[in-house]
């Protein structure tokens, strides 16, 4: 059904990353690397540093500004080209916040309480979480639907939020008897949709994990990357010849998947080379692949960060282009809802 509904819309890809602390290899493989690869396909690509999402938990203002620039640098270092994609920070396009308010009247409170990310982030004392943290998915739906985006590349952890985006679009279309919003397709593809912690193969690699050894940061230098891989938790068994043999070995499976994603191979291709070998052989090879792939990105990020004024200029320009797309869609939404506009 979404296929036919969406065929009415211009193919458009939207995605975002929060500037809430340094980015990780998970963000790179699950998101940034794929964002770059999607450019130049048939669809227009729109990428956003979602600062309004970041402030749903406390952010030091100076650090937030720096992280917003650093996330922008990471997009560009990963290959997102501001000439081929629209690249901007969310708060500079006011349509996001406005549409989010309209969606707050469409989404149901119960939908929000069911979100696992809310439960995880709010923790035991959820009464004390910010109201923004609860309403977060309505803002995310607004990010996407302000552009009538038809597809959204994300990692596995965002799947539930995208289902809610589809629910909001469907309820809006149904309540107002229109086909105004597409039913957005999640693009959760490849071997790195869920990169796991280097210390615990059952936990997602995350910038909020207290252990720095659990993740590779996009700002880590070659020595740090190699050392973290060397110390990554594994088991004592040799590697099997195919990924099926790693079902009950989450740490081993994670490292093989990371290798495959970095080297643009399938896990089975990687295992065909390392079958029968232990981690004494595999880890140094992985470290080499990781350093070769990540060092140019880290280097480019620091080059971009050396010129913050240029980053700000790029974001401003991107925001103008984004606004040109989002404003008419927001205005049409208001008209549909009966919100009077007279200027
Ligand atoms: P955020 O900032 O937590 O993560 C950004 C992107 O990185 C992916 N990701 C991972 N992928 C694989 N393995 C991991 N360990 C890993 N960690 C993070 C995430 O899935 C995501 O794609 N709510 C979103 C940001 C957002 C958004 C949007 C995304 C706001 N509005 C609209 C898409 C469309 C978030 O917190 O992502």
Coordinates of C-alpha atoms and ligand atoms in Angstrom, one line a residue:
X1 CA 0.0 0.0 0.0
X2 CA 2.9 2.4 0.8
X3 CA 4.3 1.7 -2.6
X4 CA 1.2 3.1 -4.3
X5 CA 0.8 5.9 -1.8
X6 CA 4.4 6.9 -2.1
X7 CA 4.5 6.9 -5.9
X8 CA 2.6 10.3 -5.7
X9 CA 5.7 11.8 -4.0
X10 CA 9.0 13.0 -5.3
X11 CA 11.6 10.4 -4.1
X12 CA 13.4 12.1 -1.2
X13 CA 15.8 10.7 1.4
X14 CA 16.0 12.3 4.8
X15 CA 18.1 11.4 7.9
X16 CA 19.6 13.0 11.0
X17 CA 22.2 12.5 13.7
X18 CA 22.2 14.0 17.2
X19 CA 25.1 16.2 18.1
X20 CA 25.0 14.9 21.7
X21 CA 28.6 14.0 22.3
X22 CA 31.2 12.4 20.0
X23 CA 30.1 10.2 17.2
X24 CA 31.1 6.5 17.0
X25 CA 31.9 3.8 14.5
X26 CA 28.3 2.7 14.9
X27 CA 27.1 6.1 13.6
X28 CA 29.6 5.9 10.8
X29 CA 28.8 2.4 9.6
X30 CA 25.1 2.4 10.4
X31 CA 24.4 5.9 9.1
X32 CA 27.1 8.3 7.7
X33 CA 28.8 5.9 5.3
X34 CA 25.4 4.9 3.9
X35 CA 24.2 8.6 3.7
X36 CA 27.2 9.3 1.5
X37 CA 26.6 6.2 -0.7
X38 CA 22.9 7.2 -1.3
X39 CA 23.9 10.5 -2.9
X40 CA 23.4 10.8 -6.5
X41 CA 20.9 8.0 -6.7
X42 CA 17.5 9.0 -8.1
X43 CA 16.4 10.6 -4.8
X44 CA 17.3 14.0 -3.4
X45 CA 19.3 13.6 -0.1
X46 CA 18.6 15.8 2.9
X47 CA 20.8 15.4 6.0
X48 CA 20.4 17.1 9.3
X49 CA 22.3 17.6 12.6
X50 CA 19.3 17.4 15.0
X51 CA 20.2 19.9 17.7
X52 CA 16.6 20.2 18.9
X53 CA 16.6 16.5 19.6
X54 CA 19.9 16.7 21.5
X55 CA 18.5 19.2 24.1
X56 CA 15.8 16.8 25.2
X57 CA 18.6 15.8 27.7
X58 CA 20.8 18.6 29.2
X59 CA 23.5 19.9 27.0
X60 CA 26.1 22.4 28.0
X61 CA 25.6 25.3 25.5
X62 CA 29.2 25.8 24.4
X63 CA 29.6 22.0 24.0
X64 CA 26.4 21.7 22.0
X65 CA 27.6 24.4 19.6
X66 CA 30.9 22.6 19.2
X67 CA 29.3 19.2 18.8
X68 CA 26.9 20.6 16.2
X69 CA 29.9 21.7 14.1
X70 CA 31.8 18.4 14.8
X71 CA 28.8 16.4 13.6
X72 CA 28.7 18.5 10.4
X73 CA 32.4 17.9 9.9
X74 CA 31.7 14.1 10.4
X75 CA 29.0 14.2 7.7
X76 CA 31.4 15.9 5.2
X77 CA 34.4 13.7 6.2
X78 CA 32.3 10.6 5.6
X79 CA 31.6 11.9 2.1
X80 CA 28.4 13.8 2.3
X81 CA 28.9 16.7 -0.1
X82 CA 26.9 19.9 0.7
X83 CA 26.7 20.5 -3.1
X84 CA 25.0 17.2 -3.7
X85 CA 23.0 16.9 -0.5
X86 CA 21.2 19.5 1.6
X87 CA 23.2 19.6 4.9
X88 CA 22.0 21.8 7.8
X89 CA 21.2 21.9 11.5
X90 CA 17.6 21.4 12.5
X91 CA 17.0 24.5 14.6
X92 CA 17.8 26.8 11.7
X93 CA 14.7 25.5 9.8
X94 CA 11.7 26.5 12.0
X95 CA 9.3 24.2 10.0
X96 CA 10.6 21.3 12.1
X97 CA 9.5 22.7 15.4
X98 CA 6.2 24.0 14.0
X99 CA 5.3 20.8 12.3
X100 CA 6.3 18.9 15.5
X101 CA 3.7 20.9 17.4
X102 CA 1.0 20.0 14.9
X103 CA 2.0 16.4 15.2
X104 CA 1.8 16.6 19.0
X105 CA -1.9 17.0 18.4
X106 CA -2.0 13.9 16.1
X107 CA 0.2 11.5 18.0
X108 CA -1.3 9.8 21.1
X109 CA 0.4 9.9 24.5
X110 CA 0.2 6.1 24.7
X111 CA 2.3 5.8 21.5
X112 CA 5.1 7.8 23.2
X113 CA 5.1 5.9 26.4
X114 CA 5.7 2.7 24.4
X115 CA 9.0 3.9 22.8
X116 CA 11.9 1.9 24.1
X117 CA 14.3 4.8 23.6
X118 CA 12.2 6.9 26.0
X119 CA 12.1 4.1 28.5
X120 CA 15.9 3.7 28.3
X121 CA 16.8 7.3 28.4
X122 CA 14.2 8.3 31.1
X123 CA 15.3 5.4 33.3
X124 CA 13.5 4.7 36.6
X125 CA 12.6 8.3 37.3
X126 CA 10.6 9.0 34.1
X127 CA 8.4 11.6 35.9
X128 CA 11.5 13.7 36.0
X129 CA 12.4 13.4 32.2
X130 CA 11.9 16.5 30.1
X131 CA 8.6 16.7 28.3
X132 CA 10.7 17.0 25.1
X133 CA 12.1 13.5 25.7
X134 CA 8.6 12.1 25.7
X135 CA 7.5 14.1 22.6
X136 CA 10.8 13.4 20.8
X137 CA 9.3 11.0 18.2
X138 CA 6.8 13.6 17.1
X139 CA 9.7 16.0 16.3
X140 CA 11.4 13.1 14.5
X141 CA 8.3 12.5 12.4
X142 CA 8.2 16.3 11.7
X143 CA 11.9 16.2 10.5
X144 CA 11.0 13.5 8.0
X145 CA 7.6 14.6 6.9
X146 CA 8.5 18.3 6.6
X147 CA 10.2 17.1 3.4
X148 CA 7.6 14.5 2.5
X149 CA 10.6 12.1 2.6
X150 CA 9.9 8.7 1.1
X151 CA 12.9 6.9 2.6
X152 CA 15.0 7.2 5.7
X153 CA 18.3 5.4 6.2
X154 CA 18.9 4.6 9.8
X155 CA 20.4 1.9 12.1
X156 CA 18.3 -0.8 13.7
X157 CA 17.7 1.2 16.9
X158 CA 15.6 3.8 15.1
X159 CA 13.1 1.3 13.6
X160 CA 10.4 1.9 16.3
X161 CA 10.6 5.7 15.8
X162 CA 10.1 5.2 12.0
X163 CA 7.1 3.0 12.6
X164 CA 5.6 5.8 14.7
X165 CA 6.4 8.3 11.9
X166 CA 4.3 6.1 9.6
X167 CA 1.5 5.9 12.2
X168 CA 1.5 9.7 12.4
X169 CA 1.4 10.2 8.6
X170 CA -1.4 7.6 8.3
X171 CA -3.5 9.1 11.1
X172 CA -3.1 12.6 9.7
X173 CA -4.0 11.4 6.2
X174 CA -7.0 9.5 7.6
X175 CA -8.3 12.2 10.0
X176 CA -8.1 14.9 7.3
X177 CA -9.1 12.7 4.4
X178 CA -6.0 13.6 2.4
X179 CA -2.9 11.9 1.0
X180 CA -0.6 14.7 2.1
X181 CA 2.2 12.7 3.8
X182 CA 4.0 9.6 2.4
X183 CA 4.2 6.4 4.4
X184 CA 8.0 6.6 4.7
X185 CA 10.1 3.5 4.1
X186 CA 12.9 2.7 6.6
X187 CA 16.2 1.8 4.9
X188 CA 17.8 -0.5 7.4
X189 CA 20.3 -2.3 5.3
X190 CA 23.7 -3.9 5.3
X191 CA 25.8 -5.7 7.9
X192 CA 26.3 -2.8 10.2
X193 CA 22.8 -1.8 11.1
X194 CA 23.6 -2.6 14.7
X195 CA 27.3 -2.3 15.6
X196 CA 27.7 -3.7 19.1
X197 CA 29.9 -2.6 22.1
X198 CA 33.5 -3.9 22.0
X199 CA 33.1 -4.9 25.7
X200 CA 29.7 -6.6 25.5
X201 CA 28.4 -8.1 22.3
X202 CA 24.8 -7.9 23.5
X203 CA 24.8 -4.1 23.9
X204 CA 24.8 -1.5 21.2
X205 CA 27.9 0.6 20.6
X206 CA 26.9 4.0 22.0
X207 CA 28.4 7.4 22.7
X208 CA 26.6 7.3 26.1
X209 CA 28.3 4.1 27.3
X210 CA 30.5 5.1 30.4
X211 CA 33.3 2.9 29.1
X212 CA 35.4 4.6 26.3
X213 CA 36.9 1.2 25.5
X214 CA 33.4 0.0 24.4
X215 CA 33.5 2.1 21.3
X216 CA 35.6 3.6 18.6
X217 CA 35.1 7.3 18.4
X218 CA 35.4 9.2 15.1
X219 CA 38.0 11.3 16.8
X220 CA 40.2 8.4 18.0
X221 CA 43.7 8.3 16.5
X222 CA 45.2 5.1 14.9
X223 CA 46.8 4.0 18.2
X224 CA 43.6 4.3 20.1
X225 CA 41.7 2.4 17.4
X226 CA 44.3 -0.4 17.3
X227 CA 44.4 -0.7 21.1
X228 CA 40.6 -0.8 21.5
X229 CA 40.4 -3.6 18.9
X230 CA 43.2 -5.5 20.6
X231 CA 41.4 -5.3 23.9
X232 CA 37.9 -6.0 22.5
X233 CA 36.2 -8.9 24.3
X234 CA 36.2 -12.1 22.3
X235 CA 36.2 -15.9 23.0
X236 CA 38.9 -18.6 22.6
X237 CA 37.4 -20.5 19.7
X238 CA 38.7 -20.3 16.1
X239 CA 36.6 -18.6 13.5
X240 CA 34.2 -20.7 11.4
X241 CA 33.9 -20.6 7.7
X242 CA 30.5 -18.8 7.6
X243 CA 28.5 -16.3 9.6
X244 CA 26.0 -19.0 10.6
X245 CA 28.7 -20.5 12.8
X246 CA 28.7 -17.3 14.9
X247 CA 25.1 -17.5 16.1
X248 CA 25.9 -17.8 19.8
X249 CA 29.1 -15.8 19.7
X250 CA 27.9 -12.1 19.7
X251 CA 31.4 -10.6 20.3
X252 CA 33.0 -12.6 17.5
X253 CA 30.1 -11.9 15.1
X254 CA 30.3 -8.2 15.9
X255 CA 34.0 -8.0 15.0
X256 CA 33.4 -9.9 11.8
X257 CA 30.5 -7.7 10.8
X258 CA 32.6 -4.6 11.5
X259 CA 35.4 -5.9 9.3
X260 CA 33.0 -6.7 6.5
X261 CA 31.3 -3.3 6.7
X262 CA 34.7 -1.4 6.7
X263 CA 36.1 -3.5 3.8
X264 CA 32.8 -3.5 1.8
X265 CA 32.7 -7.3 1.9
X266 CA 30.2 -9.8 3.1
X267 CA 30.8 -11.5 6.5
X268 CA 31.1 -14.8 4.6
X269 CA 33.9 -13.4 2.4
X270 CA 35.8 -12.3 5.4
X271 CA 35.3 -15.6 7.2
X272 CA 36.4 -17.5 4.1
X273 CA 39.9 -16.0 4.6
X274 CA 40.0 -16.4 8.4
X275 CA 38.4 -19.8 8.8
X276 CA 40.2 -21.8 11.4
X277 CA 42.2 -18.8 12.7
X278 CA 41.8 -17.3 16.2
X279 CA 41.6 -13.7 17.3
X280 CA 45.4 -13.5 17.6
X281 CA 45.4 -13.3 13.8
X282 CA 42.0 -11.7 13.2
X283 CA 42.3 -8.7 15.6
X284 CA 45.5 -7.2 14.0
X285 CA 44.0 -7.6 10.6
X286 CA 40.8 -5.9 11.7
X287 CA 42.8 -3.1 13.4
X288 CA 44.6 -2.5 10.1
X289 CA 41.4 -2.3 8.1
X290 CA 39.8 0.0 10.7
X291 CA 42.8 2.3 10.8
X292 CA 43.0 2.5 7.0
X293 CA 39.3 3.3 6.7
X294 CA 39.0 5.7 9.7
X295 CA 42.2 7.7 9.7
X296 CA 41.3 9.7 6.6
X297 CA 38.0 10.5 8.1
X298 CA 39.5 11.6 11.4
X299 CA 42.0 13.7 9.5
X300 CA 39.3 15.4 7.4
X301 CA 37.2 16.1 10.4
X302 CA 40.0 18.0 12.1
X303 CA 40.6 19.9 8.9
X304 CA 37.0 21.0 8.8
X305 CA 37.0 21.8 12.5
X306 CA 39.9 24.2 12.0
X307 CA 37.5 26.5 10.1
X308 CA 34.3 26.8 12.1
X309 CA 33.1 29.8 10.2
X310 CA 33.1 27.8 7.0
X311 CA 31.1 25.1 8.7
X312 CA 28.6 27.7 9.9
X313 CA 28.3 29.1 6.4
X314 CA 27.6 25.6 5.0
X315 CA 24.9 25.0 7.6
X316 CA 23.3 28.4 6.9
X317 CA 23.2 27.8 3.2
X318 CA 21.9 24.3 3.7
X319 CA 19.2 25.6 6.0
X320 CA 18.0 28.1 3.3
X321 CA 17.7 25.3 0.8
X322 CA 15.9 23.0 3.3
X323 CA 13.5 25.8 4.2
X324 CA 12.6 26.3 0.6
X325 CA 11.4 22.7 0.5
X326 CA 9.8 22.5 4.0
X327 CA 7.9 25.8 4.1
X328 CA 5.3 25.1 1.4
X329 CA 4.7 21.6 2.8
X330 CA 4.2 23.1 6.3
X331 CA 1.9 25.8 4.9
X332 CA -0.2 23.2 3.1
X333 CA -0.4 21.2 6.3
X334 CA -1.8 24.2 8.1
X335 CA -4.3 24.8 5.4
X336 CA -5.5 21.2 5.6
X337 CA -5.9 21.6 9.4
X338 CA -7.8 24.9 9.1
X339 CA -5.0 27.0 10.7
X340 CA -5.6 30.5 9.2
X341 CA -2.8 32.1 7.3
X342 CA -3.1 35.7 6.2
X343 CA 0.4 36.8 5.5
Ligands
LIG1 P1 21.4 9.0 16.8 O1 22.0 10.3 16.8 O2 21.4 8.2 18.1 O3 22.2 8.1 15.7 C1 22.4 8.5 14.4 C2 22.3 7.3 13.4 O4 23.3 6.4 13.8 C3 22.7 5.1 13.9 N1 23.5 4.3 15.0 C4 23.9 3.1 14.8 N2 23.9 2.3 13.7 C5 24.5 1.1 13.9 N3 25.1 0.7 15.1 C6 25.1 1.5 16.1 N4 25.7 1.1 17.2 C7 24.5 2.8 16.0 N5 24.4 3.8 16.9 C8 23.7 4.8 16.2 C9 21.3 5.4 14.3 O5 20.5 4.3 14.1 C10 21.0 6.6 13.5 O6 20.6 6.2 12.2 N6 16.5 9.9 16.6 C11 17.7 9.8 15.8 C12 18.1 11.0 15.1 C13 17.0 11.6 14.3 C14 16.6 11.1 13.0 C15 15.5 12.0 12.6 C16 17.0 10.0 12.2 C17 16.2 12.7 14.5 N7 15.3 12.9 13.5 C18 14.9 11.7 11.3 C19 16.3 9.8 11.0 C20 15.3 10.7 10.6 C21 18.9 9.4 16.8 O7 18.8 9.7 18.0 O8 20.0 9.0 16.1

